[in-house]
Amino acid sequence: MNEQATGLKKLMAQNRGQNSKFITIASGKGGVGKTNFAVNFAYVLANQFDKRVLLIDADIGMANVHLFLNADPKKNIKNLFFGERVEDVIQKSYGFDVLLGFSGIDELEELDEVSIQSIIFDLERISSGYDYVLIDTGAGVDEKVISFLRASHKAYIITTPEPTALMDAYALIRSIYNLYGYESFKVVVNMCKNKEEGSVTFNKLKMTVKKFLGIDIELLGYLPYTNNLRVSVKNKELITMKYPRDGYSQNIRKIGRAETQQSAKRDDKFWHRLFEFMGKS
Ligand SMILES: Nc1ncnc2c1ncn2[C@@H]1O[C@H](COP(=O)(O)OP(=O)(O)OP(=O)(O)O)[C@@H](O)[C@H]1O
Ligand SMILES: [Mg+2]
């Protein structure tokens, strides 16, 4: 690890245990259930735990949160570049707020420093009004995903029991730990046959991470494979709303309960950090 990484490692260590309200949802492999988790977790935090929630679609490659929420993809963050206020591009859906369009973040390059600072200021201001800001990302170890993870102090890593998904989850953890000393990982094992498969899968990952990186990761919960989720996706409905008694919905509520037991700390510098990590300010 180089000197810069060691310094960052110290900084991250200080932030460990900090219950950040910014949560980045990531995975190594694609299609493991991040977006479904993100929209349903947002729904549960907002409606069962009375939290003010902002869900951000930061999937650069294939943004699709709007499809799950019947939101208008034309109302998105790019409009901020043309002087619109962030309040005017945030949409309401099922009791929480949604901000789309981070796939356009590269267009920021064309903006001057004053405009970028004003966007950052606007995003910091609006974020202070939420208890949680959830960030759904695309698959893989993309530079922008890494920036969101680093900025948020808390990563939820989604995997499935499939060996390839597990290997990719490990690769993501390894790369961000090795580069930046980041070690605040919480894991959700999705599409499990049963609880046992969930815990076997998590333990494999935990042991590999401990053996090769020397750090501990936490299990957030496991989610069963369920046909009700496929039906909900097809009908553009949320499983937690339509099938609240399904094991998937129940376990998302358990995760919500665990998360909300510690009160999330305010964090006024998230967007500053993010734009800096992305090399935009
Ligand atoms: N627990 C589950 N049971 C059954 N099907 C599931 C479950 N979780 C996700 N799926 C299905 O897996 C597919 C991918 O889900 P989703 O879009 O949430 O994954 P993703 O990780 O966001 O994908 P991407 O990497 O492309 O963003 C969807 O068709 C969804 O219906
Ligand atoms: Mg997705």
PDB file of C-alpha atoms and ligand atoms in Angstrom:
ATOM      1  CA  MET A   1       0.000   0.000   0.000  1.00  0.00           C
ATOM      2  CA  ASN A   2       1.486   3.396  -0.919  1.00  0.00           C
ATOM      3  CA  GLU A   3       1.754   6.394   1.396  1.00  0.00           C
ATOM      4  CA  GLN A   4      -1.391   8.077   0.161  1.00  0.00           C
ATOM      5  CA  ALA A   5      -3.350   4.865   0.687  1.00  0.00           C
ATOM      6  CA  THR A   6      -1.947   4.522   4.201  1.00  0.00           C
ATOM      7  CA  GLY A   7      -3.095   8.053   5.035  1.00  0.00           C
ATOM      8  CA  LEU A   8      -6.521   7.298   3.641  1.00  0.00           C
ATOM      9  CA  LYS A   9      -6.595   4.070   5.561  1.00  0.00           C
ATOM     10  CA  LYS A  10      -6.120   6.013   8.788  1.00  0.00           C
ATOM     11  CA  LEU A  11      -8.883   8.388   7.801  1.00  0.00           C
ATOM     12  CA  MET A  12     -11.221   5.511   7.013  1.00  0.00           C
ATOM     13  CA  ALA A  13     -10.359   3.870  10.310  1.00  0.00           C
ATOM     14  CA  GLN A  14     -11.480   7.042  12.079  1.00  0.00           C
ATOM     15  CA  ASN A  15     -14.715   6.893  10.158  1.00  0.00           C
ATOM     16  CA  ARG A  16     -15.345   3.270  10.981  1.00  0.00           C
ATOM     17  CA  GLY A  17     -18.330   2.915  13.208  1.00  0.00           C
ATOM     18  CA  GLN A  18     -19.657   6.190  11.918  1.00  0.00           C
ATOM     19  CA  ASN A  19     -23.191   5.439  10.920  1.00  0.00           C
ATOM     20  CA  SER A  20     -23.256   7.371   7.685  1.00  0.00           C
ATOM     21  CA  LYS A  21     -26.617   8.231   6.228  1.00  0.00           C
ATOM     22  CA  PHE A  22     -25.126   7.885   2.736  1.00  0.00           C
ATOM     23  CA  ILE A  23     -25.233   4.239   1.741  1.00  0.00           C
ATOM     24  CA  THR A  24     -23.817   3.028  -1.563  1.00  0.00           C
ATOM     25  CA  ILE A  25     -25.248  -0.224  -2.880  1.00  0.00           C
ATOM     26  CA  ALA A  26     -22.761  -2.071  -5.072  1.00  0.00           C
ATOM     27  CA  SER A  27     -21.824  -5.527  -6.322  1.00  0.00           C
ATOM     28  CA  GLY A  28     -19.053  -7.088  -8.303  1.00  0.00           C
ATOM     29  CA  LYS A  29     -21.241  -8.988 -10.715  1.00  0.00           C
ATOM     30  CA  GLY A  30     -24.231  -7.549 -12.564  1.00  0.00           C
ATOM     31  CA  GLY A  31     -27.817  -8.694 -12.173  1.00  0.00           C
ATOM     32  CA  VAL A  32     -27.510  -9.804  -8.555  1.00  0.00           C
ATOM     33  CA  GLY A  33     -30.462  -7.711  -7.365  1.00  0.00           C
ATOM     34  CA  LYS A  34     -29.022  -4.301  -6.384  1.00  0.00           C
ATOM     35  CA  THR A  35     -31.732  -2.153  -7.892  1.00  0.00           C
ATOM     36  CA  ASN A  36     -34.573  -4.275  -6.532  1.00  0.00           C
ATOM     37  CA  PHE A  37     -32.953  -4.148  -3.116  1.00  0.00           C
ATOM     38  CA  ALA A  38     -32.446  -0.380  -3.376  1.00  0.00           C
ATOM     39  CA  VAL A  39     -36.037   0.502  -4.328  1.00  0.00           C
ATOM     40  CA  ASN A  40     -37.547  -1.865  -1.769  1.00  0.00           C
ATOM     41  CA  PHE A  41     -35.178  -0.779   0.986  1.00  0.00           C
ATOM     42  CA  ALA A  42     -36.052   2.858   0.246  1.00  0.00           C
ATOM     43  CA  TYR A  43     -39.745   1.959   0.432  1.00  0.00           C
ATOM     44  CA  VAL A  44     -39.364   0.142   3.761  1.00  0.00           C
ATOM     45  CA  LEU A  45     -37.225   2.856   5.392  1.00  0.00           C
ATOM     46  CA  ALA A  46     -39.724   5.500   4.324  1.00  0.00           C
ATOM     47  CA  ASN A  47     -42.984   3.704   5.009  1.00  0.00           C
ATOM     48  CA  GLN A  48     -42.259   1.300   7.843  1.00  0.00           C
ATOM     49  CA  PHE A  49     -39.632   3.268   9.688  1.00  0.00           C
ATOM     50  CA  ASP A  50     -40.835   6.769   8.917  1.00  0.00           C
ATOM     51  CA  LYS A  51     -37.511   7.943   7.531  1.00  0.00           C
ATOM     52  CA  ARG A  52     -36.982  10.661   4.975  1.00  0.00           C
ATOM     53  CA  VAL A  53     -35.250   8.878   2.124  1.00  0.00           C
ATOM     54  CA  LEU A  54     -33.610   9.989  -1.095  1.00  0.00           C
ATOM     55  CA  LEU A  55     -32.779   7.269  -3.626  1.00  0.00           C
ATOM     56  CA  ILE A  56     -30.195   8.147  -6.248  1.00  0.00           C
ATOM     57  CA  ASP A  57     -29.724   6.245  -9.483  1.00  0.00           C
ATOM     58  CA  ALA A  58     -25.968   6.287 -10.035  1.00  0.00           C
ATOM     59  CA  ASP A  59     -25.847   3.390 -12.471  1.00  0.00           C
ATOM     60  CA  ILE A  60     -23.756   4.978 -15.177  1.00  0.00           C
ATOM     61  CA  GLY A  61     -24.145   2.190 -17.719  1.00  0.00           C
ATOM     62  CA  MET A  62     -27.782   1.238 -17.476  1.00  0.00           C
ATOM     63  CA  ALA A  63     -29.805   3.552 -15.280  1.00  0.00           C
ATOM     64  CA  ASN A  64     -33.158   1.897 -14.639  1.00  0.00           C
ATOM     65  CA  VAL A  65     -34.501   2.928 -11.229  1.00  0.00           C
ATOM     66  CA  HIS A  66     -37.215   4.969 -12.986  1.00  0.00           C
ATOM     67  CA  LEU A  67     -38.665   1.788 -14.491  1.00  0.00           C
ATOM     68  CA  PHE A  68     -39.369   0.374 -11.043  1.00  0.00           C
ATOM     69  CA  LEU A  69     -40.932   3.583  -9.795  1.00  0.00           C
ATOM     70  CA  ASN A  70     -42.756   4.968 -12.800  1.00  0.00           C
ATOM     71  CA  ALA A  71     -40.605   8.064 -12.611  1.00  0.00           C
ATOM     72  CA  ASP A  72     -39.864  10.373 -15.547  1.00  0.00           C
ATOM     73  CA  PRO A  73     -36.252   9.851 -16.750  1.00  0.00           C
ATOM     74  CA  LYS A  74     -36.261  13.279 -18.406  1.00  0.00           C
ATOM     75  CA  LYS A  75     -36.398  14.899 -14.976  1.00  0.00           C
ATOM     76  CA  ASN A  76     -32.830  14.286 -13.937  1.00  0.00           C
ATOM     77  CA  ILE A  77     -29.636  15.766 -12.594  1.00  0.00           C
ATOM     78  CA  LYS A  78     -28.482  16.936 -16.021  1.00  0.00           C
ATOM     79  CA  ASN A  79     -31.090  19.677 -15.747  1.00  0.00           C
ATOM     80  CA  LEU A  80     -29.023  21.120 -12.909  1.00  0.00           C
ATOM     81  CA  PHE A  81     -26.349  21.892 -15.473  1.00  0.00           C
ATOM     82  CA  PHE A  82     -28.855  24.167 -17.170  1.00  0.00           C
ATOM     83  CA  GLY A  83     -29.620  26.064 -14.002  1.00  0.00           C
ATOM     84  CA  GLU A  84     -32.646  24.166 -12.647  1.00  0.00           C
ATOM     85  CA  ARG A  85     -32.888  23.786  -8.887  1.00  0.00           C
ATOM     86  CA  VAL A  86     -32.423  20.343  -7.404  1.00  0.00           C
ATOM     87  CA  GLU A  87     -35.904  20.537  -5.844  1.00  0.00           C
ATOM     88  CA  ASP A  88     -37.332  20.673  -9.351  1.00  0.00           C
ATOM     89  CA  VAL A  89     -35.628  17.501 -10.540  1.00  0.00           C
ATOM     90  CA  ILE A  90     -36.343  15.346  -7.495  1.00  0.00           C
ATOM     91  CA  GLN A  91     -39.410  13.145  -7.943  1.00  0.00           C
ATOM     92  CA  LYS A  92     -41.659  11.555  -5.368  1.00  0.00           C
ATOM     93  CA  SER A  93     -42.477   7.893  -5.443  1.00  0.00           C
ATOM     94  CA  TYR A  94     -44.124   5.595  -2.890  1.00  0.00           C
ATOM     95  CA  GLY A  95     -43.316   7.873   0.039  1.00  0.00           C
ATOM     96  CA  PHE A  96     -39.694   8.611  -0.791  1.00  0.00           C
ATOM     97  CA  ASP A  97     -37.761  10.864  -3.152  1.00  0.00           C
ATOM     98  CA  VAL A  98     -35.779   9.911  -6.219  1.00  0.00           C
ATOM     99  CA  LEU A  99     -32.951  11.642  -8.057  1.00  0.00           C
ATOM    100  CA  LEU A 100     -32.125  10.267 -11.498  1.00  0.00           C
ATOM    101  CA  GLY A 101     -29.485  10.839 -14.094  1.00  0.00           C
ATOM    102  CA  PHE A 102     -26.046  10.411 -12.650  1.00  0.00           C
ATOM    103  CA  SER A 103     -25.160   8.707 -15.898  1.00  0.00           C
ATOM    104  CA  GLY A 104     -24.742  12.261 -17.201  1.00  0.00           C
ATOM    105  CA  ILE A 105     -22.099  13.200 -14.675  1.00  0.00           C
ATOM    106  CA  ASP A 106     -19.348  13.313 -17.297  1.00  0.00           C
ATOM    107  CA  GLU A 107     -21.005  16.310 -18.895  1.00  0.00           C
ATOM    108  CA  LEU A 108     -19.924  18.226 -15.806  1.00  0.00           C
ATOM    109  CA  GLU A 109     -16.533  18.556 -17.455  1.00  0.00           C
ATOM    110  CA  GLU A 110     -17.991  21.274 -19.632  1.00  0.00           C
ATOM    111  CA  LEU A 111     -19.025  23.373 -16.630  1.00  0.00           C
ATOM    112  CA  ASP A 112     -16.940  26.064 -14.999  1.00  0.00           C
ATOM    113  CA  GLU A 113     -15.785  25.764 -11.404  1.00  0.00           C
ATOM    114  CA  VAL A 114     -18.380  28.223 -10.092  1.00  0.00           C
ATOM    115  CA  SER A 115     -21.260  26.215 -11.585  1.00  0.00           C
ATOM    116  CA  ILE A 116     -19.857  22.960 -10.216  1.00  0.00           C
ATOM    117  CA  GLN A 117     -19.506  24.485  -6.761  1.00  0.00           C
ATOM    118  CA  SER A 118     -23.067  25.736  -6.926  1.00  0.00           C
ATOM    119  CA  ILE A 119     -24.332  22.243  -7.859  1.00  0.00           C
ATOM    120  CA  ILE A 120     -22.356  20.721  -4.989  1.00  0.00           C
ATOM    121  CA  PHE A 121     -23.760  23.337  -2.622  1.00  0.00           C
ATOM    122  CA  ASP A 122     -27.298  22.582  -3.828  1.00  0.00           C
ATOM    123  CA  LEU A 123     -26.833  18.832  -3.391  1.00  0.00           C
ATOM    124  CA  GLU A 124     -25.372  19.277   0.121  1.00  0.00           C
ATOM    125  CA  ARG A 125     -28.287  21.526   1.065  1.00  0.00           C
ATOM    126  CA  ILE A 126     -30.979  19.138  -0.176  1.00  0.00           C
ATOM    127  CA  SER A 127     -29.271  16.091   1.355  1.00  0.00           C
ATOM    128  CA  SER A 128     -29.362  17.613   4.817  1.00  0.00           C
ATOM    129  CA  GLY A 129     -33.135  17.179   4.777  1.00  0.00           C
ATOM    130  CA  TYR A 130     -32.966  13.367   4.547  1.00  0.00           C
ATOM    131  CA  ASP A 131     -32.351  10.668   7.116  1.00  0.00           C
ATOM    132  CA  TYR A 132     -30.923   8.341   4.453  1.00  0.00           C
ATOM    133  CA  VAL A 133     -29.493   8.796   0.998  1.00  0.00           C
ATOM    134  CA  LEU A 134     -29.319   5.475  -0.853  1.00  0.00           C
ATOM    135  CA  ILE A 135     -27.193   5.198  -3.961  1.00  0.00           C
ATOM    136  CA  ASP A 136     -27.824   2.443  -6.488  1.00  0.00           C
ATOM    137  CA  THR A 137     -24.772   1.790  -8.654  1.00  0.00           C
ATOM    138  CA  GLY A 138     -23.900  -0.303 -11.679  1.00  0.00           C
ATOM    139  CA  ALA A 139     -21.991  -3.557 -11.519  1.00  0.00           C
ATOM    140  CA  GLY A 140     -18.230  -3.841 -11.435  1.00  0.00           C
ATOM    141  CA  VAL A 141     -15.195  -2.007 -10.254  1.00  0.00           C
ATOM    142  CA  ASP A 142     -15.833   1.133 -12.238  1.00  0.00           C
ATOM    143  CA  GLU A 143     -14.013   4.308 -11.239  1.00  0.00           C
ATOM    144  CA  LYS A 144     -17.256   6.147 -10.529  1.00  0.00           C
ATOM    145  CA  VAL A 145     -18.692   3.345  -8.403  1.00  0.00           C
ATOM    146  CA  ILE A 146     -15.480   3.418  -6.395  1.00  0.00           C
ATOM    147  CA  SER A 147     -15.839   7.182  -5.927  1.00  0.00           C
ATOM    148  CA  PHE A 148     -19.381   6.762  -4.578  1.00  0.00           C
ATOM    149  CA  LEU A 149     -18.216   3.989  -2.254  1.00  0.00           C
ATOM    150  CA  ARG A 150     -15.301   6.029  -0.930  1.00  0.00           C
ATOM    151  CA  ALA A 151     -17.429   9.109  -0.411  1.00  0.00           C
ATOM    152  CA  SER A 152     -20.236   7.317   1.406  1.00  0.00           C
ATOM    153  CA  HIS A 153     -18.380   5.619   4.301  1.00  0.00           C
ATOM    154  CA  LYS A 154     -20.852   2.770   4.163  1.00  0.00           C
ATOM    155  CA  ALA A 155     -21.101   0.125   1.468  1.00  0.00           C
ATOM    156  CA  TYR A 156     -23.748  -2.479   1.093  1.00  0.00           C
ATOM    157  CA  ILE A 157     -22.345  -5.224  -1.104  1.00  0.00           C
ATOM    158  CA  ILE A 158     -24.952  -7.439  -2.769  1.00  0.00           C
ATOM    159  CA  THR A 159     -24.005 -10.931  -3.865  1.00  0.00           C
ATOM    160  CA  THR A 160     -25.737 -14.203  -4.614  1.00  0.00           C
ATOM    161  CA  PRO A 161     -24.560 -17.716  -3.679  1.00  0.00           C
ATOM    162  CA  GLU A 162     -23.212 -18.219  -7.226  1.00  0.00           C
ATOM    163  CA  PRO A 163     -19.404 -18.664  -7.139  1.00  0.00           C
ATOM    164  CA  THR A 164     -18.910 -16.036  -9.846  1.00  0.00           C
ATOM    165  CA  ALA A 165     -20.946 -13.442  -7.923  1.00  0.00           C
ATOM    166  CA  LEU A 166     -19.000 -14.234  -4.786  1.00  0.00           C
ATOM    167  CA  MET A 167     -15.666 -13.971  -6.584  1.00  0.00           C
ATOM    168  CA  ASP A 168     -16.639 -10.614  -8.056  1.00  0.00           C
ATOM    169  CA  ALA A 169     -17.833  -9.338  -4.660  1.00  0.00           C
ATOM    170  CA  TYR A 170     -14.440 -10.286  -3.240  1.00  0.00           C
ATOM    171  CA  ALA A 171     -12.651  -8.572  -6.148  1.00  0.00           C
ATOM    172  CA  LEU A 172     -14.595  -5.354  -5.484  1.00  0.00           C
ATOM    173  CA  ILE A 173     -13.814  -5.439  -1.757  1.00  0.00           C
ATOM    174  CA  ARG A 174     -10.150  -6.216  -2.431  1.00  0.00           C
ATOM    175  CA  SER A 175      -9.690  -3.481  -4.945  1.00  0.00           C
ATOM    176  CA  ILE A 176     -11.193  -0.680  -2.863  1.00  0.00           C
ATOM    177  CA  TYR A 177      -9.447  -1.911   0.288  1.00  0.00           C
ATOM    178  CA  ASN A 178      -6.068  -2.164  -1.419  1.00  0.00           C
ATOM    179  CA  LEU A 179      -6.382   1.185  -3.132  1.00  0.00           C
ATOM    180  CA  TYR A 180      -7.938   3.232  -0.366  1.00  0.00           C
ATOM    181  CA  GLY A 181      -7.989   1.250   2.851  1.00  0.00           C
ATOM    182  CA  TYR A 182     -11.767   1.308   2.712  1.00  0.00           C
ATOM    183  CA  GLU A 183     -13.189  -1.393   4.949  1.00  0.00           C
ATOM    184  CA  SER A 184     -16.764  -0.583   5.913  1.00  0.00           C
ATOM    185  CA  PHE A 185     -18.546  -3.401   4.086  1.00  0.00           C
ATOM    186  CA  LYS A 186     -21.939  -4.850   4.885  1.00  0.00           C
ATOM    187  CA  VAL A 187     -23.107  -7.791   2.856  1.00  0.00           C
ATOM    188  CA  VAL A 188     -26.524  -8.868   1.605  1.00  0.00           C
ATOM    189  CA  VAL A 189     -26.760 -12.366   0.160  1.00  0.00           C
ATOM    190  CA  ASN A 190     -29.613 -12.359  -2.337  1.00  0.00           C
ATOM    191  CA  MET A 191     -31.447 -15.171  -4.155  1.00  0.00           C
ATOM    192  CA  CYS A 192     -30.827 -17.774  -1.460  1.00  0.00           C
ATOM    193  CA  LYS A 193     -32.640 -21.114  -1.363  1.00  0.00           C
ATOM    194  CA  ASN A 194     -32.819 -20.844   2.413  1.00  0.00           C
ATOM    195  CA  LYS A 195     -31.184 -19.229   5.418  1.00  0.00           C
ATOM    196  CA  GLU A 196     -28.478 -21.876   5.540  1.00  0.00           C
ATOM    197  CA  GLU A 197     -27.367 -21.161   1.992  1.00  0.00           C
ATOM    198  CA  GLY A 198     -27.237 -17.484   2.961  1.00  0.00           C
ATOM    199  CA  SER A 199     -24.981 -18.071   5.938  1.00  0.00           C
ATOM    200  CA  VAL A 200     -22.715 -20.559   4.127  1.00  0.00           C
ATOM    201  CA  THR A 201     -22.274 -18.019   1.318  1.00  0.00           C
ATOM    202  CA  PHE A 202     -21.539 -15.155   3.688  1.00  0.00           C
ATOM    203  CA  ASN A 203     -19.059 -17.224   5.688  1.00  0.00           C
ATOM    204  CA  LYS A 204     -17.131 -18.130   2.539  1.00  0.00           C
ATOM    205  CA  LEU A 205     -16.789 -14.466   1.671  1.00  0.00           C
ATOM    206  CA  LYS A 206     -15.988 -13.452   5.241  1.00  0.00           C
ATOM    207  CA  MET A 207     -13.254 -16.076   5.540  1.00  0.00           C
ATOM    208  CA  THR A 208     -11.693 -15.170   2.198  1.00  0.00           C
ATOM    209  CA  VAL A 209     -11.680 -11.468   3.070  1.00  0.00           C
ATOM    210  CA  LYS A 210     -10.212 -12.186   6.506  1.00  0.00           C
ATOM    211  CA  LYS A 211      -7.567 -14.544   5.142  1.00  0.00           C
ATOM    212  CA  PHE A 212      -6.314 -12.388   2.275  1.00  0.00           C
ATOM    213  CA  LEU A 213      -7.052  -8.849   3.445  1.00  0.00           C
ATOM    214  CA  GLY A 214      -7.145  -9.266   7.209  1.00  0.00           C
ATOM    215  CA  ILE A 215     -10.370  -7.321   7.678  1.00  0.00           C
ATOM    216  CA  ASP A 216     -13.837  -8.177   8.987  1.00  0.00           C
ATOM    217  CA  ILE A 217     -17.008  -7.749   7.001  1.00  0.00           C
ATOM    218  CA  GLU A 218     -20.519  -7.786   8.411  1.00  0.00           C
ATOM    219  CA  LEU A 219     -23.608  -9.700   7.352  1.00  0.00           C
ATOM    220  CA  LEU A 220     -26.544  -7.384   6.863  1.00  0.00           C
ATOM    221  CA  GLY A 221     -28.960 -10.152   5.965  1.00  0.00           C
ATOM    222  CA  TYR A 222     -29.943 -12.680   3.375  1.00  0.00           C
ATOM    223  CA  LEU A 223     -32.864 -12.505   0.947  1.00  0.00           C
ATOM    224  CA  PRO A 224     -34.613 -15.566  -0.456  1.00  0.00           C
ATOM    225  CA  TYR A 225     -35.093 -16.315  -4.112  1.00  0.00           C
ATOM    226  CA  THR A 226     -38.788 -15.683  -4.758  1.00  0.00           C
ATOM    227  CA  ASN A 227     -41.067 -15.755  -7.720  1.00  0.00           C
ATOM    228  CA  ASN A 228     -43.085 -12.908  -6.185  1.00  0.00           C
ATOM    229  CA  LEU A 229     -40.187 -10.583  -6.959  1.00  0.00           C
ATOM    230  CA  ARG A 230     -40.207 -11.542 -10.628  1.00  0.00           C
ATOM    231  CA  VAL A 231     -43.976 -11.045 -10.751  1.00  0.00           C
ATOM    232  CA  SER A 232     -43.647  -7.648  -9.057  1.00  0.00           C
ATOM    233  CA  VAL A 233     -40.934  -6.519 -11.471  1.00  0.00           C
ATOM    234  CA  LYS A 234     -43.061  -7.589 -14.426  1.00  0.00           C
ATOM    235  CA  ASN A 235     -46.068  -5.693 -13.112  1.00  0.00           C
ATOM    236  CA  LYS A 236     -43.976  -2.645 -12.151  1.00  0.00           C
ATOM    237  CA  GLU A 237     -44.876  -3.041  -8.508  1.00  0.00           C
ATOM    238  CA  LEU A 238     -42.739  -3.219  -5.381  1.00  0.00           C
ATOM    239  CA  ILE A 239     -42.667  -6.618  -3.694  1.00  0.00           C
ATOM    240  CA  THR A 240     -42.517  -4.999  -0.238  1.00  0.00           C
ATOM    241  CA  MET A 241     -45.771  -3.220  -1.026  1.00  0.00           C
ATOM    242  CA  LYS A 242     -47.584  -5.956  -2.916  1.00  0.00           C
ATOM    243  CA  TYR A 243     -46.351  -9.007  -0.967  1.00  0.00           C
ATOM    244  CA  PRO A 244     -45.379  -7.713   2.484  1.00  0.00           C
ATOM    245  CA  ARG A 245     -45.429 -11.212   3.976  1.00  0.00           C
ATOM    246  CA  ASP A 246     -43.042 -12.725   1.417  1.00  0.00           C
ATOM    247  CA  GLY A 247     -39.731 -13.752   3.053  1.00  0.00           C
ATOM    248  CA  TYR A 248     -37.922 -11.210   0.832  1.00  0.00           C
ATOM    249  CA  SER A 249     -40.053  -8.350   2.184  1.00  0.00           C
ATOM    250  CA  GLN A 250     -39.760  -9.585   5.761  1.00  0.00           C
ATOM    251  CA  ASN A 251     -35.981  -9.762   5.542  1.00  0.00           C
ATOM    252  CA  ILE A 252     -35.726  -6.311   4.007  1.00  0.00           C
ATOM    253  CA  ARG A 253     -37.707  -5.036   6.976  1.00  0.00           C
ATOM    254  CA  LYS A 254     -35.263  -6.813   9.319  1.00  0.00           C
ATOM    255  CA  ILE A 255     -32.372  -5.041   7.595  1.00  0.00           C
ATOM    256  CA  GLY A 256     -34.277  -1.760   7.904  1.00  0.00           C
ATOM    257  CA  ARG A 257     -34.809  -2.371  11.606  1.00  0.00           C
ATOM    258  CA  ALA A 258     -31.124  -3.097  12.179  1.00  0.00           C
ATOM    259  CA  GLU A 259     -30.054  -0.063  10.148  1.00  0.00           C
ATOM    260  CA  THR A 260     -32.417   2.342  11.901  1.00  0.00           C
ATOM    261  CA  GLN A 261     -31.509   1.152  15.378  1.00  0.00           C
ATOM    262  CA  GLN A 262     -28.424   3.323  15.242  1.00  0.00           C
ATOM    263  CA  SER A 263     -29.278   6.863  14.295  1.00  0.00           C
ATOM    264  CA  ALA A 264     -27.590   7.916  11.076  1.00  0.00           C
ATOM    265  CA  LYS A 265     -25.092  10.739  11.468  1.00  0.00           C
ATOM    266  CA  ARG A 266     -25.262  13.908   9.464  1.00  0.00           C
ATOM    267  CA  ASP A 267     -22.588  14.288   6.871  1.00  0.00           C
ATOM    268  CA  ASP A 268     -22.304  17.674   5.206  1.00  0.00           C
ATOM    269  CA  LYS A 269     -19.327  16.907   3.019  1.00  0.00           C
ATOM    270  CA  PHE A 270     -20.436  13.868   1.043  1.00  0.00           C
ATOM    271  CA  TRP A 271     -20.868  15.695  -2.263  1.00  0.00           C
ATOM    272  CA  HIS A 272     -17.631  17.614  -1.830  1.00  0.00           C
ATOM    273  CA  ARG A 273     -15.776  14.361  -1.358  1.00  0.00           C
ATOM    274  CA  LEU A 274     -17.544  12.683  -4.257  1.00  0.00           C
ATOM    275  CA  PHE A 275     -16.797  15.430  -6.771  1.00  0.00           C
ATOM    276  CA  GLU A 276     -13.231  15.606  -5.564  1.00  0.00           C
ATOM    277  CA  PHE A 277     -12.749  11.836  -5.936  1.00  0.00           C
ATOM    278  CA  MET A 278     -14.231  12.050  -9.402  1.00  0.00           C
ATOM    279  CA  GLY A 279     -11.731  14.748 -10.226  1.00  0.00           C
ATOM    280  CA  LYS A 280     -14.452  17.308 -10.873  1.00  0.00           C
ATOM    281  CA  SER A 281     -13.645  19.927  -8.274  1.00  0.00           C
TER     282      SER A 281
HETATM  283  N1  LIG B   1     -34.530 -12.468  -4.526  1.00  0.00           N
HETATM  284  C1  LIG B   1     -34.830 -12.586  -5.808  1.00  0.00           C
HETATM  285  N2  LIG B   1     -35.626 -13.605  -6.244  1.00  0.00           N
HETATM  286  C2  LIG B   1     -35.917 -13.746  -7.554  1.00  0.00           C
HETATM  287  N3  LIG B   1     -35.480 -12.925  -8.516  1.00  0.00           N
HETATM  288  C3  LIG B   1     -34.685 -11.896  -8.172  1.00  0.00           C
HETATM  289  C4  LIG B   1     -34.319 -11.679  -6.806  1.00  0.00           C
HETATM  290  N4  LIG B   1     -33.538 -10.564  -6.762  1.00  0.00           N
HETATM  291  C5  LIG B   1     -33.432 -10.108  -8.027  1.00  0.00           C
HETATM  292  N5  LIG B   1     -34.118 -10.917  -8.882  1.00  0.00           N
HETATM  293  C6  LIG B   1     -34.220 -10.756 -10.340  1.00  0.00           C
HETATM  294  O1  LIG B   1     -32.915 -10.548 -10.857  1.00  0.00           O
HETATM  295  C7  LIG B   1     -32.931  -9.614 -11.931  1.00  0.00           C
HETATM  296  C8  LIG B   1     -31.887  -8.546 -11.721  1.00  0.00           C
HETATM  297  O2  LIG B   1     -32.254  -7.731 -10.622  1.00  0.00           O
HETATM  298  P1  LIG B   1     -31.754  -6.232 -10.471  1.00  0.00           P
HETATM  299  O3  LIG B   1     -32.077  -5.452 -11.681  1.00  0.00           O
HETATM  300  O4  LIG B   1     -32.248  -5.722  -9.160  1.00  0.00           O
HETATM  301  O5  LIG B   1     -30.187  -6.506 -10.417  1.00  0.00           O
HETATM  302  P2  LIG B   1     -29.000  -5.430 -10.474  1.00  0.00           P
HETATM  303  O6  LIG B   1     -27.912  -5.970  -9.607  1.00  0.00           O
HETATM  304  O7  LIG B   1     -29.504  -4.086 -10.168  1.00  0.00           O
HETATM  305  O8  LIG B   1     -28.572  -5.512 -12.001  1.00  0.00           O
HETATM  306  P3  LIG B   1     -27.535  -4.510 -12.756  1.00  0.00           P
HETATM  307  O9  LIG B   1     -26.171  -4.971 -12.360  1.00  0.00           O
HETATM  308  O10 LIG B   1     -27.842  -4.749 -14.195  1.00  0.00           O
HETATM  309  O11 LIG B   1     -27.840  -3.130 -12.295  1.00  0.00           O
HETATM  310  C9  LIG B   1     -34.333  -9.071 -12.028  1.00  0.00           C
HETATM  311  O12 LIG B   1     -34.944  -9.645 -13.158  1.00  0.00           O
HETATM  312  C10 LIG B   1     -35.013  -9.514 -10.758  1.00  0.00           C
HETATM  313  O13 LIG B   1     -36.347  -9.822 -10.983  1.00  0.00           O
HETATM  314 MG    MG B   2     -29.357  -2.261 -11.228  1.00  0.00          MG
END
